mmCIF file of C-alpha atoms in Angstrom:
data_model
loop_
_atom_site.group_PDB
_atom_site.id
_atom_site.type_symbol
_atom_site.label_atom_id
_atom_site.label_comp_id
_atom_site.label_asym_id
_atom_site.label_seq_id
_atom_site.Cartn_x
_atom_site.Cartn_y
_atom_site.Cartn_z
ATOM 1 C CA MET A 1 8.369 -13.099 19.434
ATOM 2 C CA GLN A 2 10.620 -14.779 16.850
ATOM 3 C CA ARG A 3 10.879 -11.429 15.216
ATOM 4 C CA PHE A 4 12.180 -9.786 18.305
ATOM 5 C CA LYS A 5 14.584 -12.601 19.134
ATOM 6 C CA SER A 6 16.154 -12.225 15.753
ATOM 7 C CA LEU A 7 16.148 -8.322 16.144
ATOM 8 C CA SER A 8 17.804 -8.608 19.554
ATOM 9 C CA ALA A 9 20.507 -10.945 18.178
ATOM 10 C CA LEU A 10 21.080 -8.454 15.410
ATOM 11 C CA ARG A 11 21.084 -5.667 17.835
ATOM 12 C CA ARG A 12 23.831 -7.086 19.865
ATOM 13 C CA SER A 13 26.096 -7.291 17.014
ATOM 14 C CA PHE A 14 25.725 -3.601 16.364
ATOM 15 C CA GLN A 15 28.589 -1.355 17.200
ATOM 16 C CA ARG A 16 26.706 1.861 18.328
ATOM 17 C CA GLN A 17 28.130 5.317 17.708
ATOM 18 C CA SER A 18 26.675 8.739 18.466
ATOM 19 C CA HIS A 19 26.071 11.042 15.436
ATOM 20 C CA SER A 20 24.960 14.590 16.011
ATOM 21 C CA CYS A 21 24.066 15.293 12.269
ATOM 22 C CA TYR A 22 20.590 16.315 11.352
ATOM 23 C CA SER A 23 20.830 17.139 7.664
ATOM 24 C CA THR A 24 19.987 16.084 4.199
ATOM 25 C CA ILE A 25 22.558 13.609 2.930
ATOM 26 C CA SER A 26 23.426 12.131 -0.407
ATOM 27 C CA ALA A 27 22.565 8.607 -1.297
ATOM 28 C CA GLN A 28 26.331 8.014 -1.980
ATOM 29 C CA ARG A 29 27.049 8.247 1.628
ATOM 30 C CA ASP A 30 24.686 5.310 2.028
ATOM 31 C CA ASN A 31 26.632 3.219 -0.497
ATOM 32 C CA TYR A 32 24.042 4.108 -3.219
ATOM 33 C CA PRO A 33 25.185 4.869 -6.846
ATOM 34 C CA GLN A 34 24.389 8.482 -8.010
ATOM 35 C CA HIS A 35 21.397 9.115 -10.407
ATOM 36 C CA HIS A 36 20.668 12.714 -9.981
ATOM 37 C CA ARG A 37 17.113 12.757 -11.111
ATOM 38 C CA PHE A 38 16.053 9.578 -9.339
ATOM 39 C CA GLU A 39 17.548 10.949 -6.080
ATOM 40 C CA GLU A 40 15.377 14.126 -6.480
ATOM 41 C CA ASP A 41 12.245 11.736 -6.539
ATOM 42 C CA VAL A 42 13.434 10.062 -3.215
ATOM 43 C CA LEU A 43 15.280 12.357 -0.981
ATOM 44 C CA VAL A 44 17.298 11.214 2.118
ATOM 45 C CA GLU A 45 17.456 12.815 5.311
ATOM 46 C CA GLY A 46 20.109 11.871 7.864
ATOM 47 C CA ARG A 47 19.511 11.967 11.538
ATOM 48 C CA ALA A 48 21.300 11.075 14.734
ATOM 49 C CA PHE A 49 20.617 7.254 14.722
ATOM 50 C CA SER A 50 18.018 6.976 11.796
ATOM 51 C CA ARG A 51 17.414 7.814 8.228
ATOM 52 C CA ALA A 52 14.231 9.175 6.507
ATOM 53 C CA ALA A 53 13.264 8.540 2.829
ATOM 54 C CA ILE A 54 11.186 11.358 1.474
ATOM 55 C CA LEU A 55 8.913 10.678 -1.638
ATOM 56 C CA ASN A 56 9.345 13.841 -3.602
ATOM 57 C CA ARG A 57 6.979 14.071 -6.668
ATOM 58 C CA PRO A 58 4.312 16.346 -4.924
ATOM 59 C CA SER A 59 2.846 17.406 -8.447
ATOM 60 C CA GLN A 60 2.281 13.706 -9.030
ATOM 61 C CA LEU A 61 1.049 13.142 -5.427
ATOM 62 C CA ASN A 62 4.282 11.057 -5.056
ATOM 63 C CA ALA A 63 3.097 8.334 -7.308
ATOM 64 C CA ILE A 64 5.783 5.694 -7.518
ATOM 65 C CA THR A 65 7.790 4.874 -10.606
ATOM 66 C CA THR A 66 9.967 1.863 -11.253
ATOM 67 C CA SER A 67 13.260 4.091 -10.435
ATOM 68 C CA MET A 68 11.677 5.222 -7.193
ATOM 69 C CA ALA A 69 10.844 1.719 -6.033
ATOM 70 C CA GLY A 70 14.247 0.438 -7.027
ATOM 71 C CA ARG A 71 16.006 3.362 -5.176
ATOM 72 C CA LEU A 72 13.825 2.819 -2.036
ATOM 73 C CA GLN A 73 14.794 -0.927 -2.066
ATOM 74 C CA ARG A 74 18.599 -0.135 -2.284
ATOM 75 C CA LEU A 75 18.342 2.418 0.311
ATOM 76 C CA TYR A 76 16.490 0.291 2.885
ATOM 77 C CA GLU A 77 18.808 -2.606 2.178
ATOM 78 C CA SER A 78 21.940 -0.488 2.920
ATOM 79 C CA TRP A 79 20.189 0.956 5.931
ATOM 80 C CA GLU A 80 19.458 -2.461 7.405
ATOM 81 C CA ASP A 81 23.068 -3.345 7.004
ATOM 82 C CA ASN A 82 24.388 -0.142 8.585
ATOM 83 C CA SER A 83 25.105 -0.532 12.333
ATOM 84 C CA GLN A 84 25.063 3.173 12.822
ATOM 85 C CA ILE A 85 21.227 3.412 11.871
ATOM 86 C CA GLY A 86 18.719 2.163 14.508
ATOM 87 C CA PHE A 87 15.490 2.680 12.604
ATOM 88 C CA VAL A 88 14.080 4.215 9.373
ATOM 89 C CA MET A 89 11.130 6.079 8.301
ATOM 90 C CA MET A 90 9.224 7.269 5.142
ATOM 91 C CA GLN A 91 7.199 10.255 4.376
ATOM 92 C CA GLY A 92 5.936 12.277 1.424
ATOM 93 C CA SER A 93 6.261 15.736 0.310
ATOM 94 C CA GLY A 94 3.240 18.087 -0.425
ATOM 95 C CA ARG A 95 -0.308 17.004 0.080
ATOM 96 C CA ALA A 96 0.177 13.238 -0.237
ATOM 97 C CA PHE A 97 2.096 10.512 1.463
ATOM 98 C CA CYS A 98 1.747 8.564 -1.847
ATOM 99 C CA SER A 99 -0.980 7.984 -4.283
ATOM 100 C CA GLY A 100 0.245 4.584 -5.326
ATOM 101 C CA ALA A 101 1.844 3.421 -8.511
ATOM 102 C CA ASP A 102 2.219 5.911 -11.232
ATOM 103 C CA MET A 103 -0.863 4.786 -13.397
ATOM 104 C CA VAL A 104 -0.547 7.589 -16.007
ATOM 105 C CA THR A 105 2.997 6.181 -16.840
ATOM 106 C CA ILE A 106 1.626 2.761 -16.958
ATOM 107 C CA TYR A 107 -1.251 3.973 -19.381
ATOM 108 C CA ARG A 108 1.281 5.555 -21.630
ATOM 109 C CA LEU A 109 3.522 2.479 -21.596
ATOM 110 C CA LEU A 110 0.543 0.339 -22.503
ATOM 111 C CA GLN A 111 -0.487 2.564 -25.318
ATOM 112 C CA GLU A 112 3.088 2.253 -26.792
ATOM 113 C CA GLY A 113 3.020 -1.546 -26.333
ATOM 114 C CA ASN A 114 5.797 -1.417 -23.778
ATOM 115 C CA VAL A 115 4.606 -4.230 -21.500
ATOM 116 C CA THR A 116 7.992 -5.083 -20.257
ATOM 117 C CA GLU A 117 8.386 -1.747 -18.490
ATOM 118 C CA CYS A 118 5.028 -2.119 -16.740
ATOM 119 C CA LYS A 119 6.124 -5.585 -15.500
ATOM 120 C CA GLU A 120 9.203 -4.108 -14.083
ATOM 121 C CA LEU A 121 7.329 -1.514 -12.178
ATOM 122 C CA PHE A 122 5.014 -4.232 -10.489
ATOM 123 C CA ARG A 123 8.076 -6.580 -9.898
ATOM 124 C CA THR A 124 10.195 -3.888 -8.242
ATOM 125 C CA LEU A 125 7.349 -2.309 -6.344
ATOM 126 C CA TYR A 126 6.292 -5.721 -4.863
ATOM 127 C CA GLN A 127 9.757 -6.855 -3.975
ATOM 128 C CA PHE A 128 10.232 -3.497 -2.021
ATOM 129 C CA ILE A 129 6.879 -4.222 -0.222
ATOM 130 C CA TYR A 130 8.276 -7.735 0.801
ATOM 131 C CA LEU A 131 11.489 -6.115 2.159
ATOM 132 C CA LEU A 132 9.423 -3.859 4.182
ATOM 133 C CA GLY A 133 7.338 -6.743 5.415
ATOM 134 C CA THR A 134 10.519 -8.702 6.625
ATOM 135 C CA TYR A 135 12.493 -5.590 7.761
ATOM 136 C CA LEU A 136 14.897 -6.324 10.784
ATOM 137 C CA LYS A 137 14.760 -2.657 11.994
ATOM 138 C CA PRO A 138 11.925 -0.497 13.282
ATOM 139 C CA ASN A 139 10.401 1.366 10.282
ATOM 140 C CA LEU A 140 7.854 4.111 10.262
ATOM 141 C CA ALA A 141 5.609 5.634 7.737
ATOM 142 C CA ILE A 142 3.956 9.098 8.167
ATOM 143 C CA LEU A 143 0.666 8.989 6.306
ATOM 144 C CA ASP A 144 0.169 12.824 6.283
ATOM 145 C CA GLY A 145 -2.278 13.292 3.193
ATOM 146 C CA ILE A 146 -3.453 11.019 0.237
ATOM 147 C CA THR A 147 -2.409 7.442 0.986
ATOM 148 C CA MET A 148 -4.041 5.300 -1.834
ATOM 149 C CA GLY A 149 -3.414 1.967 -3.719
ATOM 150 C CA GLY A 150 0.185 1.130 -3.665
ATOM 151 C CA GLY A 151 0.776 4.035 -1.493
ATOM 152 C CA ALA A 152 -0.948 2.085 1.407
ATOM 153 C CA GLY A 153 1.067 -0.761 0.213
ATOM 154 C CA ILE A 154 4.368 0.639 1.197
ATOM 155 C CA ALA A 155 2.991 1.995 4.436
ATOM 156 C CA VAL A 156 1.139 -0.829 5.947
ATOM 157 C CA PRO A 157 4.033 -3.171 6.329
ATOM 158 C CA GLY A 158 5.797 -0.751 8.535
ATOM 159 C CA MET A 159 6.056 -1.458 12.305
ATOM 160 C CA PHE A 160 4.467 2.064 13.005
ATOM 161 C CA ARG A 161 2.073 3.920 10.770
ATOM 162 C CA ILE A 162 1.170 7.482 11.766
ATOM 163 C CA ALA A 163 -2.021 8.852 10.424
ATOM 164 C CA THR A 164 -3.098 12.518 10.708
ATOM 165 C CA ASP A 165 -6.092 14.550 10.458
ATOM 166 C CA LYS A 166 -5.166 15.145 6.722
ATOM 167 C CA THR A 167 -4.906 11.438 5.907
ATOM 168 C CA VAL A 168 -7.082 10.132 3.167
ATOM 169 C CA PHE A 169 -6.939 6.381 2.659
ATOM 170 C CA ALA A 170 -8.594 4.310 -0.198
ATOM 171 C CA THR A 171 -8.145 1.354 -2.548
ATOM 172 C CA PRO A 172 -10.129 2.506 -5.569
ATOM 173 C CA GLU A 173 -8.604 0.221 -8.218
ATOM 174 C CA VAL A 174 -11.719 -1.549 -9.145
ATOM 175 C CA GLN A 175 -13.057 1.743 -10.694
ATOM 176 C CA MET A 176 -9.784 1.646 -12.884
ATOM 177 C CA GLY A 177 -10.458 -1.739 -14.144
ATOM 178 C CA PHE A 178 -7.558 -3.150 -11.821
ATOM 179 C CA HIS A 179 -7.401 -4.961 -8.568
ATOM 180 C CA PRO A 180 -6.193 -3.708 -5.000
ATOM 181 C CA ASP A 181 -2.470 -4.896 -5.205
ATOM 182 C CA ALA A 182 0.835 -4.113 -3.437
ATOM 183 C CA GLY A 183 -0.198 -6.460 -0.661
ATOM 184 C CA ALA A 184 -3.826 -5.239 -0.251
ATOM 185 C CA SER A 185 -5.160 -8.779 -0.468
ATOM 186 C CA PHE A 186 -3.141 -9.412 2.753
ATOM 187 C CA TYR A 187 -3.766 -6.362 4.901
ATOM 188 C CA LEU A 188 -7.384 -5.797 3.661
ATOM 189 C CA SER A 189 -8.456 -9.304 4.416
ATOM 190 C CA ARG A 190 -7.250 -9.022 7.952
ATOM 191 C CA LEU A 191 -9.451 -6.094 8.880
ATOM 192 C CA PRO A 192 -12.412 -6.618 11.291
ATOM 193 C CA GLY A 193 -15.404 -8.703 9.791
ATOM 194 C CA TYR A 194 -15.846 -7.988 6.085
ATOM 195 C CA LEU A 195 -14.625 -4.387 6.018
ATOM 196 C CA GLY A 196 -11.778 -5.344 3.766
ATOM 197 C CA GLU A 197 -14.294 -6.528 1.141
ATOM 198 C CA PHE A 198 -16.319 -3.379 1.506
ATOM 199 C CA LEU A 199 -13.220 -1.030 1.070
ATOM 200 C CA ALA A 200 -11.913 -2.964 -1.909
ATOM 201 C CA LEU A 201 -15.195 -3.417 -3.749
ATOM 202 C CA THR A 202 -16.370 0.163 -3.165
ATOM 203 C CA GLY A 203 -13.062 2.211 -2.862
ATOM 204 C CA GLU A 204 -14.663 3.941 0.149
ATOM 205 C CA LYS A 205 -12.430 6.521 1.799
ATOM 206 C CA LEU A 206 -11.137 6.435 5.354
ATOM 207 C CA ASN A 207 -9.684 9.292 7.395
ATOM 208 C CA GLY A 208 -6.804 9.080 9.848
ATOM 209 C CA ALA A 209 -8.978 8.508 12.935
ATOM 210 C CA GLU A 210 -10.688 5.669 11.079
ATOM 211 C CA LEU A 211 -7.366 4.007 10.168
ATOM 212 C CA VAL A 212 -6.284 3.874 13.681
ATOM 213 C CA ALA A 213 -9.771 2.579 14.850
ATOM 214 C CA CYS A 214 -9.610 -0.324 12.250
ATOM 215 C CA GLY A 215 -5.968 -1.080 12.836
ATOM 216 C CA ILE A 216 -4.274 0.037 9.625
ATOM 217 C CA ALA A 217 -2.585 2.802 11.362
ATOM 218 C CA THR A 218 -0.836 2.524 14.908
ATOM 219 C CA HIS A 219 -0.794 6.177 15.844
ATOM 220 C CA TYR A 220 -2.564 9.412 15.295
ATOM 221 C CA SER A 221 -1.203 13.022 15.479
ATOM 222 C CA LEU A 222 -2.528 16.290 14.075
ATOM 223 C CA SER A 223 -0.674 17.306 11.107
ATOM 224 C CA GLY A 224 0.492 20.401 12.817
ATOM 225 C CA LYS A 225 2.527 18.486 15.505
ATOM 226 C CA LEU A 226 4.322 16.451 12.988
ATOM 227 C CA ALA A 227 7.417 18.831 13.167
ATOM 228 C CA TRP A 228 7.593 17.952 16.840
ATOM 229 C CA ILE A 229 7.401 14.266 16.298
ATOM 230 C CA GLU A 230 10.022 14.442 13.563
ATOM 231 C CA GLU A 231 12.362 16.563 15.975
ATOM 232 C CA ARG A 232 11.948 14.063 18.699
ATOM 233 C CA LEU A 233 12.604 11.020 16.365
ATOM 234 C CA GLY A 234 15.627 12.729 14.990
ATOM 235 C CA GLN A 235 17.213 12.967 18.644
ATOM 236 C CA LEU A 236 16.484 9.212 19.241
ATOM 237 C CA MET A 237 19.579 7.035 19.753
ATOM 238 C CA THR A 238 17.876 3.738 19.910
ATOM 239 C CA ASP A 239 16.562 0.780 17.830
ATOM 240 C CA ASP A 240 14.165 -0.182 20.553
ATOM 241 C CA PRO A 241 10.545 -0.344 19.218
ATOM 242 C CA SER A 242 9.054 0.463 22.778
ATOM 243 C CA VAL A 243 11.058 3.578 23.038
ATOM 244 C CA ILE A 244 10.021 4.776 19.451
ATOM 245 C CA SER A 245 6.403 3.991 20.322
ATOM 246 C CA ASP A 246 6.515 5.841 23.381
ATOM 247 C CA SER A 247 8.017 9.007 21.671
ATOM 248 C CA LEU A 248 5.247 8.683 19.031
ATOM 249 C CA ALA A 249 2.612 8.589 21.709
ATOM 250 C CA GLN A 250 4.224 11.530 23.518
ATOM 251 C CA TYR A 251 2.872 13.643 20.791
ATOM 252 C CA GLY A 252 -0.049 11.762 19.771
ATOM 253 C CA ASP A 253 -3.800 12.798 19.855
ATOM 254 C CA LEU A 254 -6.924 11.011 21.092
ATOM 255 C CA VAL A 255 -8.762 9.389 18.271
ATOM 256 C CA TYR A 256 -12.468 10.143 17.822
ATOM 257 C CA VAL A 257 -14.315 8.389 15.132
ATOM 258 C CA ASP A 258 -17.245 10.528 13.682
ATOM 259 C CA LYS A 259 -20.662 9.235 14.368
ATOM 260 C CA THR A 260 -21.279 9.006 10.635
ATOM 261 C CA SER A 261 -18.228 6.720 10.128
ATOM 262 C CA VAL A 262 -18.712 3.494 8.091
ATOM 263 C CA LEU A 263 -16.907 1.848 11.135
ATOM 264 C CA HIS A 264 -20.132 2.428 13.122
ATOM 265 C CA LYS A 265 -21.873 0.319 10.405
ATOM 266 C CA ILE A 266 -19.764 -2.672 10.576
ATOM 267 C CA GLU A 267 -22.468 -4.945 11.599
ATOM 268 C CA ARG A 268 -24.504 -3.927 8.401
ATOM 269 C CA ILE A 269 -21.233 -4.187 6.248
ATOM 270 C CA ASP A 270 -20.851 -7.743 7.594
ATOM 271 C CA LYS A 271 -24.425 -8.547 6.675
ATOM 272 C CA TYR A 272 -24.162 -7.360 3.017
ATOM 273 C CA PHE A 273 -20.598 -8.192 2.157
ATOM 274 C CA CYS A 274 -20.154 -11.597 3.789
ATOM 275 C CA HIS A 275 -21.730 -13.433 0.619
ATOM 276 C CA ASP A 276 -19.666 -15.750 -1.633
ATOM 277 C CA THR A 277 -20.273 -13.781 -4.790
ATOM 278 C CA VAL A 278 -20.518 -10.195 -6.180
ATOM 279 C CA GLU A 279 -23.914 -10.955 -7.274
ATOM 280 C CA GLU A 280 -25.222 -12.050 -3.973
ATOM 281 C CA ILE A 281 -23.675 -8.880 -2.396
ATOM 282 C CA VAL A 282 -25.488 -6.802 -4.872
ATOM 283 C CA ASP A 283 -28.740 -8.511 -4.286
ATOM 284 C CA ALA A 284 -28.306 -7.989 -0.326
ATOM 285 C CA LEU A 285 -27.718 -4.332 -1.062
ATOM 286 C CA LYS A 286 -30.688 -3.972 -3.340
ATOM 287 C CA GLU A 287 -32.791 -5.690 -0.799
ATOM 288 C CA ALA A 288 -32.008 -3.052 1.883
ATOM 289 C CA GLU A 289 -31.563 -0.101 -0.358
ATOM 290 C CA SER A 290 -34.894 1.552 0.393
ATOM 291 C CA HIS A 291 -34.260 1.780 4.085
ATOM 292 C CA ASP A 292 -30.429 1.810 4.400
ATOM 293 C CA GLU A 293 -28.345 4.724 2.794
ATOM 294 C CA LEU A 294 -25.240 2.708 3.084
ATOM 295 C CA CYS A 295 -26.581 0.246 0.521
ATOM 296 C CA SER A 296 -27.510 2.890 -2.048
ATOM 297 C CA THR A 297 -24.054 4.574 -1.722
ATOM 298 C CA ALA A 298 -22.448 1.178 -2.192
ATOM 299 C CA LEU A 299 -24.422 0.243 -4.944
ATOM 300 C CA LYS A 300 -23.535 3.390 -6.793
ATOM 301 C CA LYS A 301 -19.746 2.695 -6.397
ATOM 302 C CA LEU A 302 -20.131 -0.865 -7.490
ATOM 303 C CA LYS A 303 -21.924 0.209 -10.612
ATOM 304 C CA GLU A 304 -18.991 2.577 -11.395
ATOM 305 C CA ALA A 305 -16.638 -0.137 -11.170
ATOM 306 C CA SER A 306 -15.349 -2.817 -13.755
ATOM 307 C CA PRO A 307 -17.535 -5.926 -13.345
ATOM 308 C CA LEU A 308 -14.600 -8.064 -14.107
ATOM 309 C CA SER A 309 -12.504 -6.283 -11.586
ATOM 310 C CA LEU A 310 -15.027 -6.674 -8.810
ATOM 311 C CA LYS A 311 -15.141 -10.397 -9.338
ATOM 312 C CA ILE A 312 -11.284 -10.768 -9.347
ATOM 313 C CA THR A 313 -11.033 -8.450 -6.304
ATOM 314 C CA LEU A 314 -13.495 -10.363 -4.117
ATOM 315 C CA GLN A 315 -11.771 -13.729 -4.949
ATOM 316 C CA SER A 316 -8.420 -12.005 -4.183
ATOM 317 C CA ILE A 317 -9.432 -10.890 -0.722
ATOM 318 C CA ARG A 318 -10.844 -14.150 0.168
ATOM 319 C CA GLU A 319 -7.768 -15.937 -0.969
ATOM 320 C CA GLY A 320 -5.488 -13.398 0.946
ATOM 321 C CA ARG A 321 -7.224 -14.135 4.294
ATOM 322 C CA PHE A 322 -5.480 -17.527 4.318
ATOM 323 C CA GLN A 323 -2.147 -16.668 2.703
ATOM 324 C CA PRO A 324 1.124 -15.081 4.199
ATOM 325 C CA LEU A 325 2.335 -11.829 2.695
ATOM 326 C CA ASP A 326 4.728 -13.556 0.169
ATOM 327 C CA GLN A 327 1.858 -15.693 -1.402
ATOM 328 C CA CYS A 328 -0.320 -12.653 -1.569
ATOM 329 C CA LEU A 329 2.330 -10.591 -3.408
ATOM 330 C CA GLY A 330 3.009 -13.437 -5.775
ATOM 331 C CA ARG A 331 -0.758 -13.955 -6.617
ATOM 332 C CA GLU A 332 -1.317 -10.341 -7.049
ATOM 333 C CA TYR A 333 1.837 -10.150 -9.425
ATOM 334 C CA ARG A 334 0.247 -12.797 -11.617
ATOM 335 C CA THR A 335 -3.086 -10.868 -11.584
ATOM 336 C CA SER A 336 -1.280 -7.603 -12.467
ATOM 337 C CA LEU A 337 0.508 -9.232 -15.413
ATOM 338 C CA HIS A 338 -2.651 -10.718 -16.687
ATOM 339 C CA CYS A 339 -4.364 -7.419 -16.363
ATOM 340 C CA ILE A 340 -1.714 -5.566 -18.688
ATOM 341 C CA SER A 341 -1.817 -8.488 -21.189
ATOM 342 C CA LYS A 342 -5.330 -7.661 -22.269
ATOM 343 C CA GLN A 343 -5.917 -11.096 -23.173
ATOM 344 C CA VAL A 344 -9.311 -11.180 -21.622
ATOM 345 C CA SER A 345 -10.081 -7.585 -21.148
ATOM 346 C CA GLY A 346 -8.566 -4.099 -21.796
ATOM 347 C CA ASP A 347 -10.541 -2.698 -18.752
ATOM 348 C CA PHE A 348 -7.191 -1.499 -16.959
ATOM 349 C CA SER A 349 -6.158 0.841 -19.820
ATOM 350 C CA GLU A 350 -9.666 2.038 -20.232
ATOM 351 C CA GLY A 351 -10.334 2.717 -16.375
ATOM 352 C CA ILE A 352 -7.035 4.757 -16.289
ATOM 353 C CA ARG A 353 -7.881 6.613 -19.275
ATOM 354 C CA ALA A 354 -11.393 7.557 -17.981
ATOM 355 C CA ARG A 355 -10.393 8.471 -14.498
ATOM 356 C CA LEU A 356 -6.669 9.905 -14.851
ATOM 357 C CA VAL A 357 -6.064 10.911 -18.318
ATOM 358 C CA ASP A 358 -9.221 12.134 -20.240
ATOM 359 C CA LYS A 359 -11.069 12.444 -16.894
ATOM 360 C CA ASP A 360 -14.486 11.996 -18.383
ATOM 361 C CA PHE A 361 -15.298 9.360 -15.669
ATOM 362 C CA ALA A 362 -17.173 7.278 -18.368
ATOM 363 C CA PRO A 363 -15.298 4.028 -18.789
ATOM 364 C CA LYS A 364 -16.598 1.569 -21.561
ATOM 365 C CA TRP A 365 -15.924 -1.643 -19.883
ATOM 366 C CA ASP A 366 -15.084 -4.656 -22.277
ATOM 367 C CA ILE A 367 -17.459 -6.967 -20.139
ATOM 368 C CA PRO A 368 -20.342 -4.515 -19.062
ATOM 369 C CA ASN A 369 -22.260 -6.425 -16.635
ATOM 370 C CA LEU A 370 -21.577 -9.041 -13.761
ATOM 371 C CA GLU A 371 -23.645 -11.791 -15.584
ATOM 372 C CA ALA A 372 -21.288 -11.714 -18.594
ATOM 373 C CA VAL A 373 -18.254 -12.319 -16.387
ATOM 374 C CA THR A 374 -17.662 -16.050 -16.345
ATOM 375 C CA LYS A 375 -15.769 -18.175 -13.854
ATOM 376 C CA ASP A 376 -13.118 -19.162 -16.493
ATOM 377 C CA MET A 377 -12.425 -15.474 -17.163
ATOM 378 C CA VAL A 378 -11.898 -14.719 -13.343
ATOM 379 C CA ASP A 379 -9.724 -17.952 -12.834
ATOM 380 C CA SER A 380 -7.549 -16.999 -15.685
ATOM 381 C CA TYR A 381 -6.259 -13.870 -13.801
ATOM 382 C CA PHE A 382 -5.091 -16.199 -10.944
ATOM 383 C CA ALA A 383 -3.519 -18.890 -13.257
ATOM 384 C CA PRO A 384 0.184 -19.410 -13.299
ATOM 385 C CA LEU A 385 2.197 -17.381 -15.679
ATOM 386 C CA PRO A 386 3.463 -18.800 -18.935
ATOM 387 C CA THR A 387 6.696 -20.806 -18.647
ATOM 388 C CA SER A 388 8.429 -17.999 -20.643
ATOM 389 C CA GLU A 389 7.474 -15.591 -17.922
ATOM 390 C CA PRO A 390 8.998 -15.797 -14.564
ATOM 391 C CA GLU A 391 6.980 -15.593 -11.434
ATOM 392 C CA LEU A 392 7.651 -12.916 -8.818
ATOM 393 C CA ASN A 393 10.980 -13.899 -7.226
ATOM 394 C CA LEU A 394 11.033 -13.140 -3.512
ATOM 395 C CA PRO A 395 13.775 -14.151 -0.897
ATOM 396 C CA THR A 396 11.463 -16.295 1.243
ATOM 397 C CA ALA A 397 14.312 -18.599 2.337
ATOM 398 C CA LEU A 398 16.595 -15.708 3.504
ATOM 399 C CA ARG A 399 13.679 -13.344 4.746
ATOM 400 C CA GLU A 400 10.703 -15.084 6.404
ATOM 401 C CA PRO A 401 7.655 -12.755 6.519
ATOM 402 C CA PHE A 402 6.925 -11.732 10.066
ATOM 403 C CA MET A 403 3.481 -10.392 9.443
#
């Protein structure tokens, strides 16, 4: 309620004007400095009373770089201040919405010893996600295609998330020796039951219908109808969320979750993933493996993951359940920086190498089994950063998270 009171007060101060344009516009017209190559990675489309940011690295599945996150931050800030813009949206080009942070670039930087640029990517991305989670205007994300890791992170804070029959969602970070970040410990921990733990620890994929059913997406449409939705949104002269929602529903489709979906197995997921430790979860899965295919599939996924990452991730999800967005992002930032420091383990670099660089899918984890991962090791990933290393700076005094 407080969010919409604030929004209404802001709305009354707007001086509305009609615009008939519907064209691609330059960032300069949105008071954004010119950087040609960066502009190509994030295109801007101007509409009657809205703007659209289009992630445009299709050959890299729209993976986010530092410059892209920074550009998005500046664009969204300028759009929020522009009284001639009622709402904003984000979409991807090609077969992905966004596959997350550019892990291959992170790997290259780490191999070169350039930790500073890696930190900058995490800092810039997390700050943009916080902006989205506190945005004063309606904001939409069209998740048409691959939506993974940090790609989900820049989608979920939106007021409206439109999934399609081409949507593929996952948080596969544990299989790369990392942890679900970019706000994942916030939104995964708030899914029904222990579904968040299941998704985070196994990297299980969900389709568009499943995203709507579990609450990650708000609307569903066939991909073939998106052009109609975009045309309708481009004609809207409003900043009223209910009008936008009605327009989305006008071209929406009924959601039918397949009978084989993991969402039909939520009671069993709760039974296996409710335990306090990863070891207890594994024991529960092994006990039922002989008569439950869900268990054997989950165990296979857990065996592929970094044992250290599994324990870090479970603790992150459990802590996130009781923290607001800003605290989740701050904690994830600390964990991410500890991951790239390699002080305890080099699993992050090794996981990226195995899955995305050499693609041999045979990582050699520094700590090969759960038993060897100590509590002190896990706790070190949640410890405050050294005094010489600034914590994530979020404008919480000016922008209170609504989520």
